[in-house]
């Protein structure tokens, strides 16, 4: 019931204040930066294009054509994804070498360097400084997405792990909304103030740089000197069961070093976990959320909102995602991640099908734009409460400690590659298919929803070893039937299997 959920949330804040502080501090300097960078470039685009032309005229005495300016602008926006891809590739080794907390601290220096370049780009008349800064912001976001998620998941006790995982998406939504809000004309979206808008990431990085040192390192390192440090993080609660689970995992991984992404692919025992990560992160980018945000302006315009007010109305979409993600933070521990993930994708696929119809016919039927507007908000609601809230922490929950870094590296690499490819191809898809481009995303949502429903166990209140056992239990029947089928097809293999069984019985 709602009262029990609120009571659980209240006890969470009272019993584990350090975990709550970790969520806030890591979120502001982590996925907040990612979300802010994704949305902030829309508002100052006109001013940046002017700077690109001004730079070429003053430096090279050459006036660029419109298509050339658009090309440089597109590359300036997309280079963020290239930096993010690089950051995600090096995040695994950095978090293993320096630790989660120290990696986050050092990562802030990258964001601060990018912010300095952004702030002085207009004064220096250099659009190249914006390019370099966007690349540095991408590296910061790529490292931060992995390091923040690993740090928070490892810091949280088992009963709060779901809430902590959702906070990753909540701060991403907060960053996206903040980028939209600060970009309006009344705040920093002016020709004079836009460099400060793009340099705002530096202030978020400074906040984390000065506050994170007061927090302890994650339990992966605390395990070597457990005691008061655990009490500082989790309060006066009985954490003996948590410690016992960690020691069991440590014993099962005795003398096993951190594994690479290649070794993750080669591991036969983790093939279903690997497939789950690949499908979940591919579907996250191909869920259609970017397409819905793109069409939201057209839908809002068709609903009668004046063109000069569309930016303010679009704030509603970002606010809807933020509120939904915050609500999910409260309910996830009572519902479970699997339910939210597969139901979210199924609901999104239905919404995309309806949205295709309403957007296609909205010029013919006067009241359909209002239906499209409602569907846009429904889609954002299902996305925020499902895939956005549950995908990011997935590798840390289904992989053992030695494979976590590799899992996050793989997931974040897929995320950044998908974001880059979609950014390049999406304008072409919209031009060729128009509203029917929703059908492509519908297929991916449906496939991921059905896969999770039938092939992924619930992770709520379970250790990594328990989840691994659940994966094995769910798929062992398929493996046994497949081996039986092969042995029936090949009599020699059948004889060999019988011989092996008889040798085992004899103790050989």
Tab-separated table of C-alpha atoms in Angstrom:
chain	number	residue	atom	x	y	z
A	1	UNK	CA	0.000	0.000	0.000
A	2	UNK	CA	0.975	3.637	-0.399
A	3	UNK	CA	1.359	4.143	3.359
A	4	UNK	CA	3.847	1.245	3.603
A	5	UNK	CA	5.822	2.611	0.647
A	6	UNK	CA	6.037	6.059	2.229
A	7	UNK	CA	6.992	4.507	5.578
A	8	UNK	CA	9.807	2.553	3.892
A	9	UNK	CA	11.055	5.728	2.220
A	10	UNK	CA	10.978	7.574	5.559
A	11	UNK	CA	13.007	4.831	7.286
A	12	UNK	CA	15.456	4.904	4.373
A	13	UNK	CA	16.219	8.572	4.876
A	14	UNK	CA	16.451	8.223	8.657
A	15	UNK	CA	18.471	4.987	8.852
A	16	UNK	CA	20.992	5.628	6.056
A	17	UNK	CA	21.648	9.395	5.831
A	18	UNK	CA	25.117	8.832	4.368
A	19	UNK	CA	23.678	6.761	1.507
A	20	UNK	CA	21.177	9.561	0.813
A	21	UNK	CA	24.041	12.099	0.804
A	22	UNK	CA	25.984	9.835	-1.579
A	23	UNK	CA	22.991	9.664	-3.942
A	24	UNK	CA	22.705	13.471	-4.065
A	25	UNK	CA	26.435	14.262	-4.320
A	26	UNK	CA	27.174	11.590	-6.927
A	27	UNK	CA	24.025	12.433	-8.904
A	28	UNK	CA	24.841	16.157	-9.244
A	29	UNK	CA	28.369	15.428	-10.446
A	30	UNK	CA	27.368	12.293	-12.403
A	31	UNK	CA	24.331	11.655	-14.586
A	32	UNK	CA	23.104	15.233	-14.019
A	33	UNK	CA	26.025	16.279	-16.245
A	34	UNK	CA	24.981	13.747	-18.908
A	35	UNK	CA	21.349	14.906	-18.998
A	36	UNK	CA	22.336	18.588	-18.961
A	37	UNK	CA	24.683	18.181	-21.950
A	38	UNK	CA	22.016	16.335	-23.961
A	39	UNK	CA	19.421	19.137	-23.684
A	40	UNK	CA	21.439	22.333	-23.258
A	41	UNK	CA	22.614	22.770	-26.870
A	42	UNK	CA	19.133	23.451	-28.283
A	43	UNK	CA	18.710	26.941	-26.799
A	44	UNK	CA	22.032	28.600	-27.837
A	45	UNK	CA	22.208	26.920	-31.285
A	46	UNK	CA	21.564	30.213	-33.157
A	47	UNK	CA	24.316	32.027	-31.224
A	48	UNK	CA	26.834	29.201	-31.701
A	49	UNK	CA	26.186	29.165	-35.463
A	50	UNK	CA	26.851	32.914	-35.529
A	51	UNK	CA	30.127	32.319	-33.666
A	52	UNK	CA	31.146	29.653	-36.220
A	53	UNK	CA	30.660	32.138	-39.080
A	54	UNK	CA	32.287	34.977	-37.174
A	55	UNK	CA	35.353	32.838	-36.414
A	56	UNK	CA	35.849	31.974	-40.102
A	57	UNK	CA	35.317	35.569	-41.249
A	58	UNK	CA	37.703	37.154	-38.717
A	59	UNK	CA	40.381	34.471	-38.878
A	60	UNK	CA	40.263	33.281	-42.489
A	61	UNK	CA	38.244	36.056	-44.196
A	62	UNK	CA	35.879	33.365	-45.433
A	63	UNK	CA	32.079	33.398	-45.148
A	64	UNK	CA	30.552	29.938	-44.730
A	65	UNK	CA	27.453	28.784	-46.564
A	66	UNK	CA	24.450	27.585	-44.584
A	67	UNK	CA	25.098	23.870	-45.202
A	68	UNK	CA	28.713	24.262	-44.061
A	69	UNK	CA	27.630	25.924	-40.810
A	70	UNK	CA	25.074	23.144	-40.250
A	71	UNK	CA	27.764	20.508	-40.827
A	72	UNK	CA	30.136	22.075	-38.263
A	73	UNK	CA	27.225	22.514	-35.834
A	74	UNK	CA	26.203	18.846	-36.185
A	75	UNK	CA	29.770	17.703	-35.546
A	76	UNK	CA	30.000	19.985	-32.481
A	77	UNK	CA	26.884	18.356	-31.042
A	78	UNK	CA	27.855	14.776	-31.996
A	79	UNK	CA	31.437	14.938	-30.681
A	80	UNK	CA	29.911	14.681	-27.194
A	81	UNK	CA	28.998	11.072	-28.040
A	82	UNK	CA	32.540	10.313	-29.232
A	83	UNK	CA	33.912	11.588	-25.923
A	84	UNK	CA	31.285	9.573	-24.065
A	85	UNK	CA	32.303	6.423	-25.927
A	86	UNK	CA	35.958	6.972	-25.014
A	87	UNK	CA	35.005	7.653	-21.400
A	88	UNK	CA	32.955	4.460	-21.150
A	89	UNK	CA	35.832	2.410	-22.627
A	90	UNK	CA	38.358	3.642	-20.041
A	91	UNK	CA	35.910	3.751	-17.105
A	92	UNK	CA	36.276	0.071	-16.228
A	93	UNK	CA	40.065	0.168	-15.886
A	94	UNK	CA	40.009	3.520	-14.024
A	95	UNK	CA	37.427	2.376	-11.446
A	96	UNK	CA	39.358	-0.867	-10.864
A	97	UNK	CA	42.717	0.887	-10.538
A	98	UNK	CA	41.812	3.995	-8.516
A	99	UNK	CA	38.542	2.945	-6.888
A	100	UNK	CA	35.040	4.268	-7.527
A	101	UNK	CA	35.283	7.371	-5.316
A	102	UNK	CA	38.704	8.548	-6.465
A	103	UNK	CA	37.718	7.987	-10.098
A	104	UNK	CA	34.683	10.255	-9.613
A	105	UNK	CA	36.864	12.921	-7.975
A	106	UNK	CA	39.432	12.943	-10.796
A	107	UNK	CA	36.649	12.935	-13.370
A	108	UNK	CA	35.472	16.346	-12.141
A	109	UNK	CA	38.725	17.923	-13.320
A	110	UNK	CA	37.806	16.972	-16.905
A	111	UNK	CA	34.427	18.720	-16.619
A	112	UNK	CA	36.008	21.826	-15.071
A	113	UNK	CA	38.523	22.047	-17.952
A	114	UNK	CA	35.662	21.802	-20.452
A	115	UNK	CA	33.683	24.494	-18.604
A	116	UNK	CA	36.625	26.936	-18.728
A	117	UNK	CA	36.851	26.461	-22.507
A	118	UNK	CA	33.101	27.011	-22.896
A	119	UNK	CA	33.045	30.218	-20.833
A	120	UNK	CA	35.920	31.857	-22.771
A	121	UNK	CA	34.943	30.589	-26.255
A	122	UNK	CA	32.978	33.716	-27.198
A	123	UNK	CA	35.673	36.073	-25.892
A	124	UNK	CA	38.366	34.171	-27.804
A	125	UNK	CA	36.128	33.982	-30.927
A	126	UNK	CA	36.787	30.250	-31.278
A	127	UNK	CA	34.151	27.617	-32.016
A	128	UNK	CA	36.966	25.028	-31.793
A	129	UNK	CA	37.037	25.607	-28.037
A	130	UNK	CA	33.365	24.565	-27.885
A	131	UNK	CA	34.198	21.375	-29.829
A	132	UNK	CA	37.021	20.442	-27.447
A	133	UNK	CA	34.832	21.276	-24.448
A	134	UNK	CA	31.976	19.104	-25.759
A	135	UNK	CA	34.447	16.246	-26.217
A	136	UNK	CA	35.708	16.678	-22.629
A	137	UNK	CA	32.114	16.806	-21.361
A	138	UNK	CA	31.517	13.520	-23.197
A	139	UNK	CA	34.532	11.867	-21.538
A	140	UNK	CA	33.299	13.147	-18.171
A	141	UNK	CA	29.784	11.794	-18.774
A	142	UNK	CA	31.085	8.425	-20.040
A	143	UNK	CA	33.300	7.841	-17.004
A	144	UNK	CA	30.731	9.300	-14.601
A	145	UNK	CA	27.854	7.121	-15.818
A	146	UNK	CA	29.820	3.934	-15.058
A	147	UNK	CA	31.611	5.085	-11.907
A	148	UNK	CA	28.551	6.670	-10.284
A	149	UNK	CA	26.365	3.622	-10.874
A	150	UNK	CA	29.001	1.197	-9.553
A	151	UNK	CA	29.745	3.353	-6.503
A	152	UNK	CA	26.095	3.794	-5.486
A	153	UNK	CA	25.070	0.173	-6.103
A	154	UNK	CA	28.005	-1.058	-4.003
A	155	UNK	CA	27.373	1.502	-1.246
A	156	UNK	CA	23.677	0.700	-0.808
A	157	UNK	CA	22.409	-2.131	1.407
A	158	UNK	CA	20.499	-4.810	-0.478
A	159	UNK	CA	17.045	-3.556	0.519
A	160	UNK	CA	17.764	-0.084	-0.946
A	161	UNK	CA	19.603	-1.116	-4.091
A	162	UNK	CA	16.560	-0.581	-6.302
A	163	UNK	CA	16.026	2.967	-5.048
A	164	UNK	CA	19.687	3.796	-5.504
A	165	UNK	CA	19.652	2.466	-9.069
A	166	UNK	CA	16.647	4.614	-9.960
A	167	UNK	CA	18.435	7.720	-8.656
A	168	UNK	CA	20.839	7.412	-11.613
A	169	UNK	CA	17.925	8.007	-14.009
A	170	UNK	CA	16.347	10.630	-11.717
A	171	UNK	CA	19.410	12.878	-11.849
A	172	UNK	CA	19.700	12.359	-15.606
A	173	UNK	CA	16.099	13.627	-15.915
A	174	UNK	CA	16.930	16.505	-13.559
A	175	UNK	CA	19.914	17.429	-15.742
A	176	UNK	CA	17.831	17.325	-18.916
A	177	UNK	CA	15.124	19.498	-17.356
A	178	UNK	CA	17.706	21.941	-15.929
A	179	UNK	CA	19.255	22.348	-19.381
A	180	UNK	CA	15.833	23.215	-20.814
A	181	UNK	CA	14.970	25.548	-17.925
A	182	UNK	CA	18.247	27.512	-17.806
A	183	UNK	CA	18.148	27.843	-21.598
A	184	UNK	CA	15.045	30.050	-21.697
A	185	UNK	CA	15.496	33.725	-22.641
A	186	UNK	CA	14.718	35.003	-19.134
A	187	UNK	CA	17.677	33.097	-17.631
A	188	UNK	CA	20.850	32.180	-19.577
A	189	UNK	CA	19.481	31.679	-23.103
A	190	UNK	CA	20.658	35.092	-24.379
A	191	UNK	CA	23.438	36.141	-26.747
A	192	UNK	CA	25.433	37.584	-23.861
A	193	UNK	CA	24.956	34.827	-21.275
A	194	UNK	CA	25.020	31.589	-23.348
A	195	UNK	CA	28.733	30.810	-22.612
A	196	UNK	CA	27.820	30.652	-18.912
A	197	UNK	CA	24.939	28.336	-19.782
A	198	UNK	CA	27.320	25.916	-21.510
A	199	UNK	CA	29.862	26.284	-18.688
A	200	UNK	CA	27.338	25.406	-15.975
A	201	UNK	CA	28.731	21.825	-15.879
A	202	UNK	CA	31.840	23.203	-14.205
A	203	UNK	CA	29.870	24.420	-11.189
A	204	UNK	CA	28.235	20.998	-10.777
A	205	UNK	CA	31.709	19.405	-10.956
A	206	UNK	CA	33.060	21.821	-8.328
A	207	UNK	CA	30.185	20.902	-6.016
A	208	UNK	CA	31.075	17.203	-6.202
A	209	UNK	CA	34.805	17.882	-5.959
A	210	UNK	CA	34.372	19.655	-2.591
A	211	UNK	CA	31.726	17.354	-1.070
A	212	UNK	CA	32.612	13.820	-2.232
A	213	UNK	CA	35.798	13.560	-0.069
A	214	UNK	CA	33.542	13.447	3.019
A	215	UNK	CA	31.995	10.138	1.853
A	216	UNK	CA	33.632	6.705	2.323
A	217	UNK	CA	34.843	4.428	-0.465
A	218	UNK	CA	32.524	1.680	-1.717
A	219	UNK	CA	32.326	-1.670	0.178
A	220	UNK	CA	34.482	-3.376	-2.436
A	221	UNK	CA	37.420	-1.583	-0.792
A	222	UNK	CA	35.865	-1.249	2.666
A	223	UNK	CA	35.756	-5.046	2.900
A	224	UNK	CA	39.503	-5.028	3.618
A	225	UNK	CA	39.003	-2.775	6.662
A	226	UNK	CA	35.364	-3.410	7.576
A	227	UNK	CA	33.956	-2.160	10.873
A	228	UNK	CA	33.343	1.512	11.643
A	229	UNK	CA	33.340	2.387	7.955
A	230	UNK	CA	30.275	0.222	7.356
A	231	UNK	CA	28.531	1.879	10.309
A	232	UNK	CA	29.287	5.298	8.820
A	233	UNK	CA	27.667	4.317	5.540
A	234	UNK	CA	24.689	2.231	6.662
A	235	UNK	CA	24.035	3.569	10.162
A	236	UNK	CA	23.495	1.445	13.286
A	237	UNK	CA	21.484	-1.263	11.486
A	238	UNK	CA	22.511	-4.899	11.567
A	239	UNK	CA	24.651	-5.303	8.439
A	240	UNK	CA	26.025	-8.768	9.278
A	241	UNK	CA	23.906	-10.404	6.541
A	242	UNK	CA	25.177	-7.903	3.960
A	243	UNK	CA	28.755	-8.583	5.027
A	244	UNK	CA	28.166	-12.332	4.902
A	245	UNK	CA	26.874	-12.046	1.306
A	246	UNK	CA	29.959	-10.042	0.320
A	247	UNK	CA	32.269	-12.585	1.925
A	248	UNK	CA	30.493	-15.402	0.085
A	249	UNK	CA	30.937	-13.562	-3.194
A	250	UNK	CA	34.574	-12.886	-2.334
A	251	UNK	CA	35.119	-16.572	-1.542
A	252	UNK	CA	33.503	-17.631	-4.818
A	253	UNK	CA	35.816	-15.239	-6.687
A	254	UNK	CA	38.969	-16.058	-4.712
A	255	UNK	CA	42.096	-15.283	-6.759
A	256	UNK	CA	39.963	-14.206	-9.755
A	257	UNK	CA	41.100	-10.752	-10.995
A	258	UNK	CA	38.897	-8.201	-12.756
A	259	UNK	CA	37.854	-9.591	-16.113
A	260	UNK	CA	37.885	-7.800	-19.476
A	261	UNK	CA	34.983	-7.322	-21.889
A	262	UNK	CA	36.451	-10.057	-24.115
A	263	UNK	CA	36.521	-12.470	-21.170
A	264	UNK	CA	32.903	-11.547	-20.427
A	265	UNK	CA	31.984	-12.589	-23.972
A	266	UNK	CA	33.946	-15.821	-23.587
A	267	UNK	CA	32.333	-16.819	-20.275
A	268	UNK	CA	29.818	-19.612	-20.898
A	269	UNK	CA	28.219	-19.274	-17.456
A	270	UNK	CA	27.312	-15.615	-18.053
A	271	UNK	CA	25.943	-15.808	-21.589
A	272	UNK	CA	22.351	-15.010	-20.543
A	273	UNK	CA	23.478	-12.094	-18.374
A	274	UNK	CA	25.578	-10.836	-21.307
A	275	UNK	CA	22.636	-11.120	-23.698
A	276	UNK	CA	20.420	-9.285	-21.201
A	277	UNK	CA	22.852	-6.356	-20.981
A	278	UNK	CA	23.184	-6.114	-24.777
A	279	UNK	CA	19.424	-6.218	-25.438
A	280	UNK	CA	18.586	-3.819	-22.583
A	281	UNK	CA	21.107	-1.137	-23.574
A	282	UNK	CA	20.374	-1.363	-27.311
A	283	UNK	CA	16.648	-1.056	-26.629
A	284	UNK	CA	17.234	1.911	-24.311
A	285	UNK	CA	18.537	3.993	-27.224
A	286	UNK	CA	16.160	2.495	-29.808
A	287	UNK	CA	13.083	2.850	-27.606
A	288	UNK	CA	11.961	5.953	-29.517
A	289	UNK	CA	12.297	8.493	-26.694
A	290	UNK	CA	14.348	10.835	-28.903
A	291	UNK	CA	11.759	10.526	-31.687
A	292	UNK	CA	8.949	11.402	-29.281
A	293	UNK	CA	10.850	14.425	-27.953
A	294	UNK	CA	11.492	15.514	-31.565
A	295	UNK	CA	7.813	15.273	-32.525
A	296	UNK	CA	6.658	16.901	-29.276
A	297	UNK	CA	7.251	20.366	-30.830
A	298	UNK	CA	5.094	19.481	-33.853
A	299	UNK	CA	2.397	17.998	-31.611
A	300	UNK	CA	2.425	21.041	-29.303
A	301	UNK	CA	2.212	23.355	-32.314
A	302	UNK	CA	-0.690	21.414	-33.785
A	303	UNK	CA	-2.482	21.657	-30.414
A	304	UNK	CA	-2.584	25.439	-30.828
A	305	UNK	CA	0.449	26.598	-28.813
A	306	UNK	CA	2.152	29.650	-30.472
A	307	UNK	CA	5.565	29.026	-32.020
A	308	UNK	CA	7.377	31.457	-29.695
A	309	UNK	CA	5.935	29.645	-26.661
A	310	UNK	CA	6.919	26.108	-27.721
A	311	UNK	CA	10.152	26.184	-25.701
A	312	UNK	CA	8.205	26.895	-22.512
A	313	UNK	CA	5.599	24.237	-23.317
A	314	UNK	CA	8.356	21.696	-24.026
A	315	UNK	CA	9.517	22.159	-20.432
A	316	UNK	CA	6.438	20.131	-19.542
A	317	UNK	CA	7.899	17.034	-21.199
A	318	UNK	CA	11.119	17.312	-19.199
A	319	UNK	CA	9.170	17.988	-16.010
A	320	UNK	CA	6.969	14.944	-16.666
A	321	UNK	CA	10.054	12.699	-16.953
A	322	UNK	CA	11.563	14.178	-13.778
A	323	UNK	CA	8.391	13.753	-11.685
A	324	UNK	CA	7.843	10.200	-12.949
A	325	UNK	CA	11.445	9.215	-12.236
A	326	UNK	CA	11.155	10.655	-8.713
A	327	UNK	CA	7.931	8.706	-8.131
A	328	UNK	CA	9.631	5.538	-9.382
A	329	UNK	CA	12.324	6.111	-6.732
A	330	UNK	CA	9.590	5.568	-4.125
A	331	UNK	CA	7.716	2.587	-5.627
A	332	UNK	CA	10.483	0.451	-7.148
A	333	UNK	CA	11.244	-1.509	-3.967
A	334	UNK	CA	7.599	-2.594	-3.679
A	335	UNK	CA	7.092	-3.519	-7.365
A	336	UNK	CA	10.454	-4.906	-8.473
A	337	UNK	CA	12.631	-4.015	-11.456
A	338	UNK	CA	11.625	-6.813	-13.791
A	339	UNK	CA	7.956	-5.835	-13.638
A	340	UNK	CA	8.717	-2.167	-14.264
A	341	UNK	CA	11.083	-2.955	-17.142
A	342	UNK	CA	8.973	-5.332	-19.220
A	343	UNK	CA	5.646	-3.618	-18.527
A	344	UNK	CA	7.247	-0.285	-19.386
A	345	UNK	CA	8.444	-1.570	-22.775
A	346	UNK	CA	5.108	-3.242	-23.592
A	347	UNK	CA	3.203	-0.054	-22.696
A	348	UNK	CA	5.659	2.017	-24.763
A	349	UNK	CA	5.139	-0.190	-27.824
A	350	UNK	CA	1.345	0.206	-27.570
A	351	UNK	CA	1.723	3.983	-27.153
A	352	UNK	CA	4.012	4.221	-30.195
A	353	UNK	CA	1.465	2.340	-32.308
A	354	UNK	CA	-1.305	4.748	-31.292
A	355	UNK	CA	0.993	7.768	-31.721
A	356	UNK	CA	1.800	6.719	-35.299
A	357	UNK	CA	-1.906	6.815	-36.135
A	358	UNK	CA	-2.723	10.101	-34.356
A	359	UNK	CA	0.300	12.019	-35.761
A	360	UNK	CA	-0.438	10.765	-39.299
A	361	UNK	CA	-4.098	11.868	-39.207
A	362	UNK	CA	-3.786	14.936	-36.935
A	363	UNK	CA	-4.034	17.370	-39.869
A	364	UNK	CA	-7.296	15.765	-40.989
A	365	UNK	CA	-9.084	15.492	-37.632
A	366	UNK	CA	-9.197	18.615	-35.432
A	367	UNK	CA	-9.151	16.856	-32.042
A	368	UNK	CA	-6.377	14.315	-32.794
A	369	UNK	CA	-3.488	16.691	-31.895
A	370	UNK	CA	-4.762	16.680	-28.310
A	371	UNK	CA	-4.738	12.847	-28.343
A	372	UNK	CA	-1.163	12.968	-29.660
A	373	UNK	CA	-0.212	15.348	-26.849
A	374	UNK	CA	-1.639	12.988	-24.217
A	375	UNK	CA	0.165	10.020	-25.824
A	376	UNK	CA	3.485	11.911	-25.773
A	377	UNK	CA	3.183	12.407	-22.013
A	378	UNK	CA	2.081	8.785	-21.538
A	379	UNK	CA	5.130	7.565	-23.476
A	380	UNK	CA	7.511	9.711	-21.410
A	381	UNK	CA	5.810	8.403	-18.254
A	382	UNK	CA	6.268	4.735	-19.265
A	383	UNK	CA	9.867	5.363	-20.361
A	384	UNK	CA	10.832	7.125	-17.123
A	385	UNK	CA	9.210	4.543	-14.848
A	386	UNK	CA	10.522	1.542	-16.816
A	387	UNK	CA	13.672	1.457	-19.013
A	388	UNK	CA	15.179	4.758	-17.816
A	389	UNK	CA	14.902	3.767	-14.160
A	390	UNK	CA	16.078	0.160	-14.374
A	391	UNK	CA	18.603	-0.224	-17.226
A	392	UNK	CA	21.635	1.760	-15.997
A	393	UNK	CA	22.268	-0.263	-12.769
A	394	UNK	CA	21.539	-3.619	-14.447
A	395	UNK	CA	25.172	-4.809	-14.995
A	396	UNK	CA	26.018	-4.227	-11.323
A	397	UNK	CA	23.087	-6.356	-10.183
A	398	UNK	CA	23.410	-9.399	-12.450
A	399	UNK	CA	27.221	-9.717	-12.720
A	400	UNK	CA	29.711	-10.794	-10.053
A	401	UNK	CA	32.344	-8.341	-8.793
A	402	UNK	CA	35.095	-9.415	-11.200
A	403	UNK	CA	32.834	-8.825	-14.242
A	404	UNK	CA	31.084	-5.624	-13.097
A	405	UNK	CA	33.574	-3.203	-14.661
A	406	UNK	CA	33.437	-5.100	-17.952
A	407	UNK	CA	29.629	-5.151	-17.837
A	408	UNK	CA	29.370	-1.403	-17.299
A	409	UNK	CA	31.970	-0.768	-19.993
A	410	UNK	CA	29.993	-2.862	-22.480
A	411	UNK	CA	26.618	-1.356	-21.547
A	412	UNK	CA	27.829	2.241	-21.652
A	413	UNK	CA	29.699	1.638	-24.930
A	414	UNK	CA	26.484	0.363	-26.522
A	415	UNK	CA	24.654	3.378	-25.068
A	416	UNK	CA	27.074	5.928	-26.546
A	417	UNK	CA	27.378	4.190	-29.918
A	418	UNK	CA	23.588	3.990	-30.149
A	419	UNK	CA	23.238	7.669	-29.246
A	420	UNK	CA	25.783	8.670	-31.919
A	421	UNK	CA	24.349	6.458	-34.689
A	422	UNK	CA	20.780	7.490	-33.874
A	423	UNK	CA	21.798	11.164	-33.913
A	424	UNK	CA	23.224	10.726	-37.422
A	425	UNK	CA	20.428	8.571	-38.866
A	426	UNK	CA	17.355	9.978	-37.117
A	427	UNK	CA	16.986	13.105	-39.322
A	428	UNK	CA	17.052	10.819	-42.403
A	429	UNK	CA	14.463	8.478	-40.883
A	430	UNK	CA	12.154	11.396	-40.108
A	431	UNK	CA	12.568	12.815	-43.613
A	432	UNK	CA	11.850	9.492	-45.351
A	433	UNK	CA	9.320	7.841	-43.028
A	434	UNK	CA	7.850	10.813	-41.102
A	435	UNK	CA	5.609	9.526	-38.289
A	436	UNK	CA	6.019	5.911	-39.470
A	437	UNK	CA	9.534	5.958	-37.977
A	438	UNK	CA	7.743	5.201	-34.685
A	439	UNK	CA	7.065	1.664	-35.984
A	440	UNK	CA	10.815	0.863	-36.029
A	441	UNK	CA	11.110	1.788	-32.369
A	442	UNK	CA	7.888	-0.103	-31.593
A	443	UNK	CA	9.539	-3.354	-32.745
A	444	UNK	CA	12.555	-2.869	-30.457
A	445	UNK	CA	10.331	-2.045	-27.456
A	446	UNK	CA	8.217	-5.147	-28.052
A	447	UNK	CA	11.220	-7.463	-28.462
A	448	UNK	CA	12.909	-6.193	-25.287
A	449	UNK	CA	9.680	-6.338	-23.269
A	450	UNK	CA	8.996	-9.961	-24.240
A	451	UNK	CA	12.638	-10.988	-23.697
A	452	UNK	CA	12.709	-9.536	-20.160
A	453	UNK	CA	9.320	-11.063	-19.302
A	454	UNK	CA	10.396	-14.625	-20.185
A	455	UNK	CA	14.194	-14.684	-19.783
A	456	UNK	CA	15.221	-12.381	-16.911
A	457	UNK	CA	14.626	-13.131	-13.188
A	458	UNK	CA	13.541	-10.560	-10.614
A	459	UNK	CA	16.519	-8.895	-8.904
A	460	UNK	CA	14.612	-7.401	-5.956
A	461	UNK	CA	16.279	-8.176	-2.563
A	462	UNK	CA	18.628	-10.762	-4.111
A	463	UNK	CA	22.400	-11.062	-4.122
A	464	UNK	CA	24.416	-11.460	-7.307
A	465	UNK	CA	24.943	-15.185	-6.596
A	466	UNK	CA	21.194	-15.707	-6.061
A	467	UNK	CA	20.407	-13.915	-9.328
A	468	UNK	CA	22.992	-16.048	-11.153
A	469	UNK	CA	21.312	-19.167	-9.741
A	470	UNK	CA	17.937	-17.860	-10.965
A	471	UNK	CA	19.340	-17.344	-14.476
A	472	UNK	CA	20.675	-20.910	-14.423
A	473	UNK	CA	17.375	-22.307	-13.155
A	474	UNK	CA	15.372	-20.476	-15.840
A	475	UNK	CA	17.559	-21.692	-18.709
A	476	UNK	CA	18.942	-25.035	-17.521
A	477	UNK	CA	15.986	-26.902	-19.044
A	478	UNK	CA	16.769	-25.463	-22.457
A	479	UNK	CA	20.453	-26.401	-22.102
A	480	UNK	CA	19.611	-29.962	-20.982
A	481	UNK	CA	17.142	-30.497	-23.823
A	482	UNK	CA	19.664	-29.125	-26.308
A	483	UNK	CA	22.391	-31.480	-25.048
A	484	UNK	CA	19.951	-34.396	-25.173
A	485	UNK	CA	18.993	-33.492	-28.729
A	486	UNK	CA	22.627	-33.389	-29.825
A	487	UNK	CA	23.387	-36.707	-28.155
A	488	UNK	CA	20.407	-38.363	-29.881
A	489	UNK	CA	21.588	-37.036	-33.237
A	490	UNK	CA	25.122	-38.313	-32.646
A	491	UNK	CA	25.308	-41.886	-31.177
A	492	UNK	CA	29.036	-41.529	-30.441
A	493	UNK	CA	28.415	-38.459	-28.262
A	494	UNK	CA	25.657	-40.361	-26.464
A	495	UNK	CA	28.056	-43.195	-25.623
A	496	UNK	CA	30.697	-40.718	-24.445
A	497	UNK	CA	28.184	-39.007	-22.156
A	498	UNK	CA	27.184	-42.359	-20.638
A	499	UNK	CA	30.847	-43.208	-20.069
A	500	UNK	CA	31.422	-39.858	-18.322
A	501	UNK	CA	28.428	-40.394	-16.043
A	502	UNK	CA	29.607	-43.889	-15.087
A	503	UNK	CA	33.135	-42.582	-14.356
A	504	UNK	CA	31.681	-39.853	-12.108
A	505	UNK	CA	29.645	-42.440	-10.171
A	506	UNK	CA	32.811	-44.440	-9.547
A	507	UNK	CA	34.529	-41.295	-8.267
A	508	UNK	CA	37.000	-41.068	-11.175
